[in-house]
Short mmCIF file of N, CA, C and O in Angstrom, two decimals:
data_model
loop_
_atom_site.label_atom_id
_atom_site.label_comp_id
_atom_site.label_asym_id
_atom_site.label_seq_id
_atom_site.Cartn_x
_atom_site.Cartn_y
_atom_site.Cartn_z
N MET S 1 -23.63 -22.13 -62.20
CA MET S 1 -23.48 -23.58 -62.07
C MET S 1 -23.16 -23.92 -60.61
O MET S 1 -22.26 -23.35 -60.02
N PRO S 2 -23.92 -24.85 -60.01
CA PRO S 2 -23.69 -25.19 -58.60
C PRO S 2 -22.36 -25.92 -58.41
O PRO S 2 -21.85 -26.57 -59.32
N ASP S 3 -21.82 -25.77 -57.21
CA ASP S 3 -20.60 -26.49 -56.87
C ASP S 3 -20.85 -27.99 -56.90
O ASP S 3 -21.97 -28.45 -56.69
N LYS S 4 -19.80 -28.75 -57.12
CA LYS S 4 -19.92 -30.21 -57.11
C LYS S 4 -20.27 -30.68 -55.70
O LYS S 4 -19.73 -30.16 -54.73
N ARG S 5 -21.17 -31.63 -55.62
CA ARG S 5 -21.61 -32.15 -54.32
C ARG S 5 -21.05 -33.55 -54.14
O ARG S 5 -20.98 -34.34 -55.08
N TYR S 6 -20.67 -33.85 -52.92
CA TYR S 6 -20.10 -35.16 -52.56
C TYR S 6 -21.07 -35.82 -51.60
O TYR S 6 -21.02 -35.60 -50.39
N LEU S 7 -21.99 -36.61 -52.14
CA LEU S 7 -23.10 -37.17 -51.39
C LEU S 7 -23.02 -38.69 -51.34
O LEU S 7 -22.85 -39.35 -52.36
N LEU S 8 -23.19 -39.22 -50.15
CA LEU S 8 -23.23 -40.67 -49.93
C LEU S 8 -24.57 -41.01 -49.30
O LEU S 8 -24.96 -40.42 -48.30
N GLN S 9 -25.27 -41.96 -49.91
CA GLN S 9 -26.51 -42.47 -49.33
C GLN S 9 -26.30 -43.93 -49.02
O GLN S 9 -25.76 -44.68 -49.83
N PHE S 10 -26.71 -44.35 -47.83
CA PHE S 10 -26.61 -45.76 -47.49
C PHE S 10 -27.75 -46.16 -46.57
O PHE S 10 -28.36 -45.32 -45.92
N LYS S 11 -28.04 -47.46 -46.58
CA LYS S 11 -29.05 -48.00 -45.68
C LYS S 11 -28.32 -48.51 -44.45
O LYS S 11 -27.54 -49.46 -44.51
N ALA S 12 -28.54 -47.84 -43.33
CA ALA S 12 -27.83 -48.13 -42.09
C ALA S 12 -28.27 -49.48 -41.52
O ALA S 12 -29.31 -50.02 -41.88
N ALA S 13 -27.48 -49.99 -40.62
CA ALA S 13 -27.79 -51.26 -39.95
C ALA S 13 -29.14 -51.18 -39.23
O ALA S 13 -29.82 -52.19 -39.08
N THR S 14 -29.55 -49.98 -38.84
CA THR S 14 -30.84 -49.77 -38.17
C THR S 14 -32.01 -49.79 -39.15
O THR S 14 -33.15 -49.76 -38.73
N GLY S 15 -31.71 -49.78 -40.47
CA GLY S 15 -32.76 -49.75 -41.48
C GLY S 15 -33.05 -48.35 -41.99
O GLY S 15 -33.79 -48.18 -42.94
N PHE S 16 -32.48 -47.34 -41.36
CA PHE S 16 -32.69 -45.96 -41.78
C PHE S 16 -31.91 -45.66 -43.06
O PHE S 16 -30.82 -46.18 -43.27
N LYS S 17 -32.47 -44.78 -43.89
CA LYS S 17 -31.76 -44.29 -45.07
C LYS S 17 -31.03 -43.02 -44.64
O LYS S 17 -31.65 -42.05 -44.20
N VAL S 18 -29.71 -43.05 -44.75
CA VAL S 18 -28.87 -41.94 -44.32
C VAL S 18 -28.19 -41.31 -45.53
O VAL S 18 -27.69 -42.02 -46.40
N VAL S 19 -28.19 -39.98 -45.59
CA VAL S 19 -27.47 -39.24 -46.62
C VAL S 19 -26.48 -38.31 -45.93
O VAL S 19 -26.86 -37.56 -45.03
N LEU S 20 -25.22 -38.41 -46.35
CA LEU S 20 -24.16 -37.56 -45.81
C LEU S 20 -23.58 -36.74 -46.94
O LEU S 20 -23.34 -37.26 -48.03
N GLU S 21 -23.34 -35.45 -46.68
CA GLU S 21 -22.69 -34.59 -47.67
C GLU S 21 -21.32 -34.18 -47.12
O GLU S 21 -21.21 -33.72 -45.99
N PHE S 22 -20.30 -34.36 -47.96
CA PHE S 22 -18.93 -34.09 -47.56
C PHE S 22 -18.37 -32.92 -48.35
O PHE S 22 -18.87 -32.57 -49.42
N GLY S 23 -17.27 -32.36 -47.85
CA GLY S 23 -16.65 -31.22 -48.48
C GLY S 23 -15.73 -31.57 -49.64
O GLY S 23 -15.34 -30.71 -50.40
N GLY S 24 -15.38 -32.86 -49.76
CA GLY S 24 -14.47 -33.24 -50.83
C GLY S 24 -14.49 -34.72 -51.13
O GLY S 24 -15.06 -35.53 -50.39
N GLU S 25 -13.83 -35.07 -52.22
CA GLU S 25 -13.78 -36.45 -52.71
C GLU S 25 -13.09 -37.40 -51.73
O GLU S 25 -13.52 -38.53 -51.53
N GLU S 26 -12.02 -36.93 -51.09
CA GLU S 26 -11.26 -37.80 -50.18
C GLU S 26 -12.11 -38.23 -48.98
O GLU S 26 -12.15 -39.41 -48.64
N GLU S 27 -12.81 -37.28 -48.36
CA GLU S 27 -13.67 -37.61 -47.22
C GLU S 27 -14.78 -38.57 -47.66
O GLU S 27 -15.12 -39.51 -46.93
N LEU S 28 -15.36 -38.29 -48.81
CA LEU S 28 -16.41 -39.15 -49.35
C LEU S 28 -15.90 -40.58 -49.51
O LEU S 28 -16.52 -41.53 -49.04
N ASN S 29 -14.76 -40.74 -50.17
CA ASN S 29 -14.22 -42.07 -50.43
C ASN S 29 -13.87 -42.82 -49.15
O ASN S 29 -14.09 -44.04 -49.07
N GLN S 30 -13.36 -42.13 -48.15
CA GLN S 30 -13.05 -42.77 -46.86
C GLN S 30 -14.32 -43.35 -46.24
O GLN S 30 -14.31 -44.46 -45.71
N ASN S 31 -15.40 -42.60 -46.31
CA ASN S 31 -16.65 -43.06 -45.72
C ASN S 31 -17.30 -44.15 -46.56
O ASN S 31 -17.92 -45.06 -46.01
N ILE S 32 -17.17 -44.08 -47.87
CA ILE S 32 -17.68 -45.15 -48.72
C ILE S 32 -16.99 -46.46 -48.35
O ILE S 32 -17.65 -47.50 -48.22
N GLU S 33 -15.69 -46.42 -48.14
CA GLU S 33 -14.95 -47.63 -47.76
C GLU S 33 -15.45 -48.21 -46.44
O GLU S 33 -15.59 -49.42 -46.31
N ARG S 34 -15.72 -47.35 -45.48
CA ARG S 34 -16.23 -47.83 -44.19
C ARG S 34 -17.60 -48.48 -44.34
O ARG S 34 -17.89 -49.50 -43.71
N VAL S 35 -18.46 -47.89 -45.18
CA VAL S 35 -19.79 -48.45 -45.41
C VAL S 35 -19.68 -49.78 -46.15
O VAL S 35 -20.38 -50.75 -45.83
N LYS S 36 -18.78 -49.86 -47.14
CA LYS S 36 -18.55 -51.11 -47.87
C LYS S 36 -18.08 -52.21 -46.92
O LYS S 36 -18.54 -53.35 -47.00
N GLU S 37 -17.13 -51.87 -46.04
CA GLU S 37 -16.61 -52.85 -45.08
C GLU S 37 -17.70 -53.40 -44.17
O GLU S 37 -17.64 -54.54 -43.74
N ALA S 38 -18.71 -52.58 -43.89
CA ALA S 38 -19.84 -53.01 -43.07
C ALA S 38 -20.87 -53.78 -43.89
O ALA S 38 -21.88 -54.24 -43.35
N ASP S 39 -20.61 -53.93 -45.20
CA ASP S 39 -21.48 -54.67 -46.12
C ASP S 39 -22.90 -54.10 -46.18
O ASP S 39 -23.88 -54.84 -46.21
N LEU S 40 -22.99 -52.77 -46.20
CA LEU S 40 -24.28 -52.10 -46.30
C LEU S 40 -24.52 -51.64 -47.73
O LEU S 40 -23.58 -51.37 -48.49
N THR S 41 -25.78 -51.50 -48.10
CA THR S 41 -26.16 -51.01 -49.42
C THR S 41 -25.92 -49.51 -49.46
O THR S 41 -26.33 -48.79 -48.55
N TRP S 42 -25.26 -49.06 -50.53
CA TRP S 42 -24.93 -47.64 -50.63
C TRP S 42 -24.93 -47.20 -52.09
O TRP S 42 -24.90 -48.01 -52.99
N GLU S 43 -24.96 -45.88 -52.27
CA GLU S 43 -24.78 -45.31 -53.60
C GLU S 43 -24.30 -43.87 -53.44
O GLU S 43 -24.57 -43.21 -52.44
N ARG S 44 -23.56 -43.43 -54.44
CA ARG S 44 -23.13 -42.04 -54.49
C ARG S 44 -24.20 -41.26 -55.26
O ARG S 44 -24.55 -41.63 -56.37
N LEU S 45 -24.71 -40.22 -54.65
CA LEU S 45 -25.74 -39.40 -55.28
C LEU S 45 -25.11 -38.22 -56.00
O LEU S 45 -24.12 -37.65 -55.53
N GLN S 46 -25.68 -37.85 -57.11
CA GLN S 46 -25.22 -36.67 -57.84
C GLN S 46 -25.89 -35.41 -57.32
O GLN S 46 -25.36 -34.32 -57.42
N GLY S 47 -27.09 -35.57 -56.76
CA GLY S 47 -27.83 -34.43 -56.22
C GLY S 47 -28.77 -34.88 -55.14
O GLY S 47 -29.12 -36.07 -55.04
N PHE S 48 -29.17 -33.95 -54.29
CA PHE S 48 -30.10 -34.26 -53.20
C PHE S 48 -30.80 -32.97 -52.82
O PHE S 48 -30.18 -31.91 -52.72
N ASN S 49 -32.11 -33.03 -52.62
CA ASN S 49 -32.90 -31.88 -52.23
C ASN S 49 -33.70 -32.25 -50.99
O ASN S 49 -34.53 -33.16 -51.04
N LEU S 50 -33.46 -31.56 -49.89
CA LEU S 50 -34.15 -31.87 -48.63
C LEU S 50 -35.66 -31.80 -48.76
O LEU S 50 -36.37 -32.51 -48.05
N ASN S 51 -36.17 -30.95 -49.64
CA ASN S 51 -37.62 -30.78 -49.77
C ASN S 51 -38.29 -31.89 -50.59
O ASN S 51 -39.48 -32.12 -50.44
N PHE S 52 -37.52 -32.56 -51.44
CA PHE S 52 -38.15 -33.50 -52.36
C PHE S 52 -37.62 -34.93 -52.26
O PHE S 52 -38.31 -35.87 -52.63
N ASP S 53 -36.40 -35.11 -51.84
CA ASP S 53 -35.84 -36.45 -51.72
C ASP S 53 -36.11 -36.99 -50.32
O ASP S 53 -36.30 -36.23 -49.38
N GLN S 54 -36.13 -38.30 -50.21
CA GLN S 54 -36.45 -38.90 -48.93
C GLN S 54 -35.21 -39.51 -48.29
O GLN S 54 -34.48 -40.25 -48.92
N ALA S 55 -35.00 -39.16 -47.05
CA ALA S 55 -33.94 -39.74 -46.23
C ALA S 55 -34.42 -39.65 -44.79
O ALA S 55 -35.11 -38.71 -44.41
N ASP S 56 -34.09 -40.65 -44.01
CA ASP S 56 -34.44 -40.60 -42.60
C ASP S 56 -33.51 -39.66 -41.84
O ASP S 56 -33.89 -39.08 -40.83
N LEU S 57 -32.28 -39.53 -42.36
CA LEU S 57 -31.30 -38.64 -41.73
C LEU S 57 -30.42 -38.02 -42.81
O LEU S 57 -29.90 -38.74 -43.67
N PHE S 58 -30.28 -36.71 -42.76
CA PHE S 58 -29.34 -36.00 -43.64
C PHE S 58 -28.39 -35.23 -42.76
O PHE S 58 -28.83 -34.48 -41.88
N MET S 59 -27.09 -35.41 -42.98
CA MET S 59 -26.08 -34.67 -42.21
C MET S 59 -25.12 -34.00 -43.19
O MET S 59 -24.60 -34.65 -44.09
N ASP S 60 -24.91 -32.71 -42.98
CA ASP S 60 -23.97 -31.95 -43.78
C ASP S 60 -22.62 -32.02 -43.08
O ASP S 60 -22.36 -31.27 -42.13
N MET S 61 -21.78 -32.94 -43.52
CA MET S 61 -20.51 -33.20 -42.86
C MET S 61 -19.46 -32.14 -43.18
O MET S 61 -18.30 -32.27 -42.81
N ARG S 62 -19.87 -31.06 -43.83
CA ARG S 62 -19.01 -29.91 -44.01
C ARG S 62 -19.07 -29.00 -42.78
O ARG S 62 -18.24 -28.14 -42.59
N SER S 63 -20.07 -29.24 -41.94
CA SER S 63 -20.31 -28.44 -40.76
C SER S 63 -19.62 -29.06 -39.53
O SER S 63 -19.83 -30.23 -39.23
N PRO S 64 -18.82 -28.28 -38.81
CA PRO S 64 -18.16 -28.81 -37.60
C PRO S 64 -19.17 -29.34 -36.57
O PRO S 64 -18.90 -30.33 -35.88
N GLU S 65 -20.34 -28.72 -36.47
CA GLU S 65 -21.35 -29.17 -35.53
C GLU S 65 -21.87 -30.56 -35.90
O GLU S 65 -22.07 -31.41 -35.04
N CYS S 66 -22.10 -30.78 -37.19
CA CYS S 66 -22.57 -32.09 -37.64
C CYS S 66 -21.50 -33.15 -37.44
O CYS S 66 -21.80 -34.26 -37.01
N ILE S 67 -20.26 -32.80 -37.74
CA ILE S 67 -19.16 -33.75 -37.55
C ILE S 67 -19.08 -34.18 -36.09
O ILE S 67 -18.90 -35.35 -35.78
N GLU S 68 -19.26 -33.22 -35.19
CA GLU S 68 -19.20 -33.50 -33.75
C GLU S 68 -20.36 -34.39 -33.30
O GLU S 68 -20.20 -35.25 -32.45
N GLN S 69 -21.54 -34.21 -33.89
CA GLN S 69 -22.74 -34.93 -33.47
C GLN S 69 -22.89 -36.31 -34.10
O GLN S 69 -23.55 -37.17 -33.55
N PHE S 70 -22.29 -36.51 -35.28
CA PHE S 70 -22.52 -37.74 -36.03
C PHE S 70 -21.33 -38.68 -35.92
O PHE S 70 -20.20 -38.29 -36.17
N ASP S 71 -21.60 -39.92 -35.54
CA ASP S 71 -20.57 -40.96 -35.49
C ASP S 71 -21.01 -42.09 -36.43
O ASP S 71 -21.99 -42.79 -36.14
N LEU S 72 -20.32 -42.24 -37.53
CA LEU S 72 -20.68 -43.25 -38.53
C LEU S 72 -20.76 -44.64 -37.91
O LEU S 72 -21.63 -45.44 -38.27
N GLU S 73 -19.89 -44.94 -36.97
CA GLU S 73 -19.89 -46.26 -36.34
C GLU S 73 -21.23 -46.61 -35.71
O GLU S 73 -21.61 -47.78 -35.67
N ASP S 74 -21.97 -45.61 -35.24
CA ASP S 74 -23.30 -45.86 -34.65
C ASP S 74 -24.29 -46.38 -35.69
O ASP S 74 -25.30 -46.98 -35.33
N TRP S 75 -24.03 -46.13 -36.96
CA TRP S 75 -24.95 -46.48 -38.03
C TRP S 75 -24.52 -47.72 -38.80
O TRP S 75 -25.25 -48.23 -39.63
N LEU S 76 -23.30 -48.17 -38.54
CA LEU S 76 -22.80 -49.36 -39.22
C LEU S 76 -23.18 -50.58 -38.42
O LEU S 76 -23.27 -51.66 -38.79
#
């Protein structure tokens, strides 16, 4: 059985569809709140497959490199 995934999909202010994967519920909820405050369309995904699902940007926020490169404020 796969580990639980914490996925947030939202339509950024730029019009791009962004999917972020987090390491836990707390990080996910913090980012959902920021997206809500920006009044953007969002949803929590139960699953995501890079080969079959469509997103303009996917970032694995469990990775220190992705965390360093991605600034949510740029997309709000």
